[in-house]
Tab-separated table of C-alpha atoms in Angstrom:
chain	number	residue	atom	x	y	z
K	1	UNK	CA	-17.428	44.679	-40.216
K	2	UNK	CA	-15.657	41.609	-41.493
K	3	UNK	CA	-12.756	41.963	-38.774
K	4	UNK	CA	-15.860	42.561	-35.895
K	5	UNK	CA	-17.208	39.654	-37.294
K	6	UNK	CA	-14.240	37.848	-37.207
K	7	UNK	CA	-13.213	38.888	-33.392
K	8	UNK	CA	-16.870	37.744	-32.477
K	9	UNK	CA	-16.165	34.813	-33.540
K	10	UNK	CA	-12.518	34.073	-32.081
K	11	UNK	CA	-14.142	35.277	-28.934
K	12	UNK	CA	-17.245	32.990	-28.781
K	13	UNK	CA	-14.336	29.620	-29.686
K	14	UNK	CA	-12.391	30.705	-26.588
K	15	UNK	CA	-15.781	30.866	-24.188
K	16	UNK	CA	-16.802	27.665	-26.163
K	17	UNK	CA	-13.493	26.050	-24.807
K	18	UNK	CA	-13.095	27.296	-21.620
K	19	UNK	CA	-16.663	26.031	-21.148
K	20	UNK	CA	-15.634	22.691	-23.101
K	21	UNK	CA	-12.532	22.823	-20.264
K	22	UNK	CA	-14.725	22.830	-17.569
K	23	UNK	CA	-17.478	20.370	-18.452
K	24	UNK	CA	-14.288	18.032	-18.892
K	25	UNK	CA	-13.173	18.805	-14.976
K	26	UNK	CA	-16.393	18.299	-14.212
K	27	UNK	CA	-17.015	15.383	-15.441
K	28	UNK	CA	-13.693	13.806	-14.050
K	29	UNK	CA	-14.268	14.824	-10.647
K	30	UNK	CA	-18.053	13.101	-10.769
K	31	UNK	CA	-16.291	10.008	-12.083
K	32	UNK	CA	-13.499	10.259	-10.104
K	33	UNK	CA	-15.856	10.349	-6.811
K	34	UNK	CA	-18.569	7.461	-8.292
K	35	UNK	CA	-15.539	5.396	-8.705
K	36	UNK	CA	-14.209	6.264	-5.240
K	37	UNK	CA	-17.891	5.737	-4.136
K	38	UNK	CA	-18.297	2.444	-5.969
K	39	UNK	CA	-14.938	0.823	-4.520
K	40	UNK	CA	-15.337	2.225	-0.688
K	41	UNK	CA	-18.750	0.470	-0.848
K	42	UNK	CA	-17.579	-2.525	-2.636
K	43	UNK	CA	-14.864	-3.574	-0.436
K	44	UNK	CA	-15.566	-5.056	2.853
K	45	UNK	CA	-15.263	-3.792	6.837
K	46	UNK	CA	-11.682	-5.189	6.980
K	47	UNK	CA	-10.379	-3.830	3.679
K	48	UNK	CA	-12.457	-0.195	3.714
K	49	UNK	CA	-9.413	1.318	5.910
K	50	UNK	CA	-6.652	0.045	3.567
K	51	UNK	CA	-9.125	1.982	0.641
K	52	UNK	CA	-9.684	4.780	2.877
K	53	UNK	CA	-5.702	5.242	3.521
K	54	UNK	CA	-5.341	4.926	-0.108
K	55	UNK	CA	-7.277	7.261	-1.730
K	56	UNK	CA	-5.770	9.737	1.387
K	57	UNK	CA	-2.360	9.171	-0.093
K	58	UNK	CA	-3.526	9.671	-4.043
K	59	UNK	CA	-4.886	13.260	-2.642
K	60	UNK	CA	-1.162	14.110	-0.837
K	61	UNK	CA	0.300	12.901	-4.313
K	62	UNK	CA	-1.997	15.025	-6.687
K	63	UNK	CA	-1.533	18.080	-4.185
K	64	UNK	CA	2.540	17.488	-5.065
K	65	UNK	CA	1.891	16.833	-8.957
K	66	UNK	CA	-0.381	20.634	-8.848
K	67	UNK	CA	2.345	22.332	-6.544
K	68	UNK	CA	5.119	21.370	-9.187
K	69	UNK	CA	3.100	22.243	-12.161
K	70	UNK	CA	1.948	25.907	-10.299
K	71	UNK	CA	6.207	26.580	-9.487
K	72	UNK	CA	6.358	25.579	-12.927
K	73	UNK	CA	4.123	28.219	-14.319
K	74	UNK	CA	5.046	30.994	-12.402
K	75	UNK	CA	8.420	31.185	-14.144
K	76	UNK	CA	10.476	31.089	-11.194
K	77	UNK	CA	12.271	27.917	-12.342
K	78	UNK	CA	13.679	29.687	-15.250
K	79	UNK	CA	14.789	31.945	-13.620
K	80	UNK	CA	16.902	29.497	-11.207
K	81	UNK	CA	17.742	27.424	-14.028
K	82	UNK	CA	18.916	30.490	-15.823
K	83	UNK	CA	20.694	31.348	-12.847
K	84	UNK	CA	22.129	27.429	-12.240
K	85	UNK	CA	22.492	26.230	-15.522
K	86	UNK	CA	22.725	28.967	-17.979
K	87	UNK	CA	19.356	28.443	-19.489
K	88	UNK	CA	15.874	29.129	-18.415
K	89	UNK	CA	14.780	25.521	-19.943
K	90	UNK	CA	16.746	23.097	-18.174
K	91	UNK	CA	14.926	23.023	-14.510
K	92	UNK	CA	11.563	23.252	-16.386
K	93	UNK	CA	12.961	20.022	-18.163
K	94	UNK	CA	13.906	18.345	-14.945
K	95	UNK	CA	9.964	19.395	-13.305
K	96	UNK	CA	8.212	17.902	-16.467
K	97	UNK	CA	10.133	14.633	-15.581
K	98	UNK	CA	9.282	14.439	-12.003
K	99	UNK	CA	5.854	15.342	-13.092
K	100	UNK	CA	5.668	11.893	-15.386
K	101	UNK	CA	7.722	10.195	-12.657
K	102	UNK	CA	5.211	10.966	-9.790
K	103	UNK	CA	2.186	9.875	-12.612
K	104	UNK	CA	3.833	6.524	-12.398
K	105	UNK	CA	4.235	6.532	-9.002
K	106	UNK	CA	0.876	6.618	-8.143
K	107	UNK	CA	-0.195	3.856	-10.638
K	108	UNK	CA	2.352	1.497	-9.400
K	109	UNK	CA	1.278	2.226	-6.177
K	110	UNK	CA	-2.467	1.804	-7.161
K	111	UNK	CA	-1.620	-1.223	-8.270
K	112	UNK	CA	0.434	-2.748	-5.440
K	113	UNK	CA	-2.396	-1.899	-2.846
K	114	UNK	CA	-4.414	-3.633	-5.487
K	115	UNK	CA	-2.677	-6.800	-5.556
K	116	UNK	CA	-1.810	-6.622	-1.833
K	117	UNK	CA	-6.343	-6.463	-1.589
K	118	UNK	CA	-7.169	-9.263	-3.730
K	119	UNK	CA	-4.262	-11.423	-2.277
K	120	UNK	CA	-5.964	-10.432	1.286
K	121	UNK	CA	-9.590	-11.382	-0.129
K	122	UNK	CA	-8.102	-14.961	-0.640
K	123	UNK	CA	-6.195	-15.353	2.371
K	124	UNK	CA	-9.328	-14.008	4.252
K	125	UNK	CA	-11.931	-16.765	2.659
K	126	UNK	CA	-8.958	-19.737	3.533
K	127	UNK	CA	-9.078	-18.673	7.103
K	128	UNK	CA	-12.771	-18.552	7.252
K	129	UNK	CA	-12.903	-22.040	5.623
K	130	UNK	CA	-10.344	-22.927	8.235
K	131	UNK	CA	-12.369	-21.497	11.089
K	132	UNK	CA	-15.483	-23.376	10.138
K	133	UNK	CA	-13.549	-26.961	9.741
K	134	UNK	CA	-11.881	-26.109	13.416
K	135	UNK	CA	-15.499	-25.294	14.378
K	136	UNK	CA	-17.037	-28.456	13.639
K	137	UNK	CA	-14.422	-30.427	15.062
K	138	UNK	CA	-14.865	-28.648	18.731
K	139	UNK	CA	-18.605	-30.037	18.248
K	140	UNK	CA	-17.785	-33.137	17.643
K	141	UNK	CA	-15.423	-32.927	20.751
K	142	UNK	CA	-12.578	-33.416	19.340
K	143	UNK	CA	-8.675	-32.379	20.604
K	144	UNK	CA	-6.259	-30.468	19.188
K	145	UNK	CA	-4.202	-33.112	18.373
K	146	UNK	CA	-7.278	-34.909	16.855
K	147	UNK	CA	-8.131	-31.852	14.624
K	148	UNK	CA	-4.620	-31.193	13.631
K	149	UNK	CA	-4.622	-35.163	12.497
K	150	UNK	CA	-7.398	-35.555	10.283
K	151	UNK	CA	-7.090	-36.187	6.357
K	152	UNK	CA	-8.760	-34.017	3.592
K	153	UNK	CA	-9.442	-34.420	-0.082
K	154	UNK	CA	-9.294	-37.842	-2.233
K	155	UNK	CA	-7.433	-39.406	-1.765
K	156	UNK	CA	-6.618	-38.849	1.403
K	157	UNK	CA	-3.803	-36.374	2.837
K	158	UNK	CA	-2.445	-34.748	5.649
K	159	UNK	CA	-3.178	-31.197	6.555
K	160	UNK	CA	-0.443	-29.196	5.130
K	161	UNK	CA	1.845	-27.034	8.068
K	162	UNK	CA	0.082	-24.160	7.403
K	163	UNK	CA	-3.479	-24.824	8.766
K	164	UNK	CA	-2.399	-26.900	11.415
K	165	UNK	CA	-0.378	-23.496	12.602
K	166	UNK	CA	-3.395	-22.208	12.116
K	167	UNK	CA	-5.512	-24.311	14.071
K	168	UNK	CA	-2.569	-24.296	16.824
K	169	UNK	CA	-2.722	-20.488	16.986
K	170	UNK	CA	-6.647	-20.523	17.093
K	171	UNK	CA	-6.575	-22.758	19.486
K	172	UNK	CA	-4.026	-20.785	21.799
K	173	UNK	CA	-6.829	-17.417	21.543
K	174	UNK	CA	-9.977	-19.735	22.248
K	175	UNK	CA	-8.023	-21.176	25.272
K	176	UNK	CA	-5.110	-18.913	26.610
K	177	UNK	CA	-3.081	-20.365	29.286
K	178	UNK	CA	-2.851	-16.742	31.014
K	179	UNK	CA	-6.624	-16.989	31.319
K	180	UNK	CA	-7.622	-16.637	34.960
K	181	UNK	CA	-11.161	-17.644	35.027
K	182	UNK	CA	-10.389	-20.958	33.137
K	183	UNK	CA	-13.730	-19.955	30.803
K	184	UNK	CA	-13.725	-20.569	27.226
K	185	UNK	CA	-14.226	-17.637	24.262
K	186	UNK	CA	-17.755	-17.291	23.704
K	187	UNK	CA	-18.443	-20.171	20.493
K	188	UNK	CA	-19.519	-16.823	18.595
K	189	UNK	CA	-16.153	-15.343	18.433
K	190	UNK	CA	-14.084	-15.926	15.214
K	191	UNK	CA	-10.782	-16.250	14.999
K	192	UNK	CA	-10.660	-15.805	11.538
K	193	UNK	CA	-12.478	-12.243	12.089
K	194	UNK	CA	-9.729	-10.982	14.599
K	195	UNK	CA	-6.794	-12.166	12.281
K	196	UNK	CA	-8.411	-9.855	9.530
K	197	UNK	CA	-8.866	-7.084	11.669
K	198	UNK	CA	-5.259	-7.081	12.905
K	199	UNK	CA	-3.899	-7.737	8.911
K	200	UNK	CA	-6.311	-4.742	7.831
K	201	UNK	CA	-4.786	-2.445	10.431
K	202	UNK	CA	-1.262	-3.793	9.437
K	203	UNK	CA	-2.122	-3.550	6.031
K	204	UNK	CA	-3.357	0.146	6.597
K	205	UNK	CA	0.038	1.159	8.311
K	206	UNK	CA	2.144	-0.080	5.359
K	207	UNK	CA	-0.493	1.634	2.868
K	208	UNK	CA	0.016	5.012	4.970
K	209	UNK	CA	3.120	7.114	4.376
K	210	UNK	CA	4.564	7.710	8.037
K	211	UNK	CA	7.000	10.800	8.413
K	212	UNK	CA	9.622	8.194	9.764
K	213	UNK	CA	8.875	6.766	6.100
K	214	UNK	CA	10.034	10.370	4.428
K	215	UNK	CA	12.994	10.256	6.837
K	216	UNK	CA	14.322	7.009	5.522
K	217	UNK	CA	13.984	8.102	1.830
K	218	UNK	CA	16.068	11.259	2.631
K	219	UNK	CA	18.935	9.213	4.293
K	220	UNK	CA	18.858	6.855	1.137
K	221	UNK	CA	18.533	10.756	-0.840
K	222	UNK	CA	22.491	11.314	1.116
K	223	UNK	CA	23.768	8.734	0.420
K	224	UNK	CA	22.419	8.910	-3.400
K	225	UNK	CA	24.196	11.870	-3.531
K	226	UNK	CA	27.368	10.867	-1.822
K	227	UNK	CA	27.842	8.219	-4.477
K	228	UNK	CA	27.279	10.435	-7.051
K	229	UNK	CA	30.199	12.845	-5.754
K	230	UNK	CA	32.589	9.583	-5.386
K	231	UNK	CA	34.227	9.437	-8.878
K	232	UNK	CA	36.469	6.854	-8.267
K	233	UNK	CA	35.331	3.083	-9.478
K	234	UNK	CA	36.110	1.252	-6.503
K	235	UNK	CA	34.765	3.717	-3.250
K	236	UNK	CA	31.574	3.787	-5.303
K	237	UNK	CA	31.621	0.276	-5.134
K	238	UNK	CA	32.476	0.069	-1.776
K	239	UNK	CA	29.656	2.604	-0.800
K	240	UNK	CA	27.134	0.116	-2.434
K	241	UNK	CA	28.122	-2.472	-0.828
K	242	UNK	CA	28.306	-0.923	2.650
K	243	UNK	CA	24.407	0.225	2.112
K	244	UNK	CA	23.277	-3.216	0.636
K	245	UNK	CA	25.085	-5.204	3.449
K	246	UNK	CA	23.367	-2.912	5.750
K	247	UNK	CA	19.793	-3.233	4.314
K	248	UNK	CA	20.271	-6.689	4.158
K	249	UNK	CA	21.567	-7.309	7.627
K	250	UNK	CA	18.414	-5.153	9.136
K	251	UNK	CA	15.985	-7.508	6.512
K	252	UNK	CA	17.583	-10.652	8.223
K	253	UNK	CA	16.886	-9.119	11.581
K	254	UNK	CA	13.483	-8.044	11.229
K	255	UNK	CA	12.756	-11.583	9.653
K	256	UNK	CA	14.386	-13.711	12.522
K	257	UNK	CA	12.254	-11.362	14.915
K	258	UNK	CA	9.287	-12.213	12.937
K	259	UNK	CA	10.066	-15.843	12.784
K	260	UNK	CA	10.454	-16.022	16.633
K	261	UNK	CA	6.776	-14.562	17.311
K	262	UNK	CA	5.429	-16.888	14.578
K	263	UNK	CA	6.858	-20.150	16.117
K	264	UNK	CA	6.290	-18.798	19.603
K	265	UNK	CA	2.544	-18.580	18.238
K	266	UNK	CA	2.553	-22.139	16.524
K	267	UNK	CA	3.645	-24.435	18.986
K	268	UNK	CA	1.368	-26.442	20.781
């Protein structure tokens, strides 16, 4: 009777935690979505894609982190590491580790998306503020030249270079020169609200994993690997170099390309 007592009650602690298991997953998931909820409705029309991308990358990471930690419990690991390395715990070793290393992963990358969203929120209310002081100087029927002259603040100063390219670029979309009906941009449209649209969808494509993105990691994978196989000092010093020169040279080029459009876009 004792030992039936007993089992009755091993058996009634293991439905109490399995139940106790799941009221836990539960309760994640709800908090998990009223947080999701809460942030998607928080953010505003220009930033909700960026949030939207995000959480659609945090799902393709968490499908990873459960497909490593279902290969890990089937056992077939150990039996390749058994196989590889001459015992069954070495691979299972090297899985827990990527495990921890794609938990980090995804909070660094929270957090970057993060900081790239607030930096965006204060960008976006200088270019409104910009917008409305370009604004009332069209009233007041002033030129660009005029607008890009004024003074601000006490005492006194000179627009910095950055909002006069600003009012130069706004300037160029209220009044193209390609423009063949000569007709001015309705006094409604904001240049400040097209400039966030076009950073959200930029924004959104660096936010979003691309295949070509994969592509460029497995190259970097090869040649990872190649320097690993190089045992002598100076070729893997040599391979470094060849792969930093060439990541810096395609940096330079991509920011003289950049710097063209932007002074293509700022000059009067």
């Amino acid at each position: 009777e004792e030992e039936a007592i007993e089992a009755l009650g091993e058996t009634n602690r293991a439905r109490n935690a399995i139940v106790l298991i799941l009221l836990i997953i539960v309760l994640i998931t709800v908090g998990f979505e009223k947080i999701a909820g809460y942030v998607s409705n928080s953010v505003d029309d220009f930033s909700r894609p960026v949030v939207e991308v995000l959480f659609k990358e945090l799902t393709v990471l968490g499908f990873i982190a459960l497909l490593v930690f279902m290969s890990v419990k089937t056992g077939f690991p150990s039996q390749i590491s058994e196989e590889v390395f001459g015992t069954p715990s070495e691979l299972i070793e090297m899985f827990d580790e990527t495990h921890i290393l794609l938990f980090f992963i995804v909070v660094l990358f929270v957090a970057m998306v993060g900081v790239i969203l607030w930096r965006f929120a204060g960008v976006c209310s200088e270019w409104e503020r910009w917008d409305l002081i370009a604004h009332d100087a069209e009233k007041q029927g002033k030129s660009l030249d005029e607008l890009c002259s004024i003074s601000y603040g006490f005492p006194a100063t000179t627009l910095p270079a950055e909002i006069k390219a600003y009012f130069v670029m706004r300037h160029a979309f209220m009044r193209p020169a390609l423009r063949t009906s000569g007709n001015k941009l309705d006094v409604g449209v904001r240049f400040s609200d097209y400039l966030k649209e076009c950073t959200s969808e930029t924004f959104k494509e660096l936010v979003e994993v691309q295949p070509e993105t994969w592509w460029v990691v497995l190259v970097l994978l090869f040649f990872a690997r190649l320097y690993m196989v190089i045992t002598h000092p100076d070729l893997q010093l040599a391979l470094f170099l060849m792969v930093g020169v060439a990541l810096l040279g395609t940096a330079i080029v991509c920011r003289n390309k950049m710097l063209g459009v932007y002074m293509q876009l700022v000059s009067p």
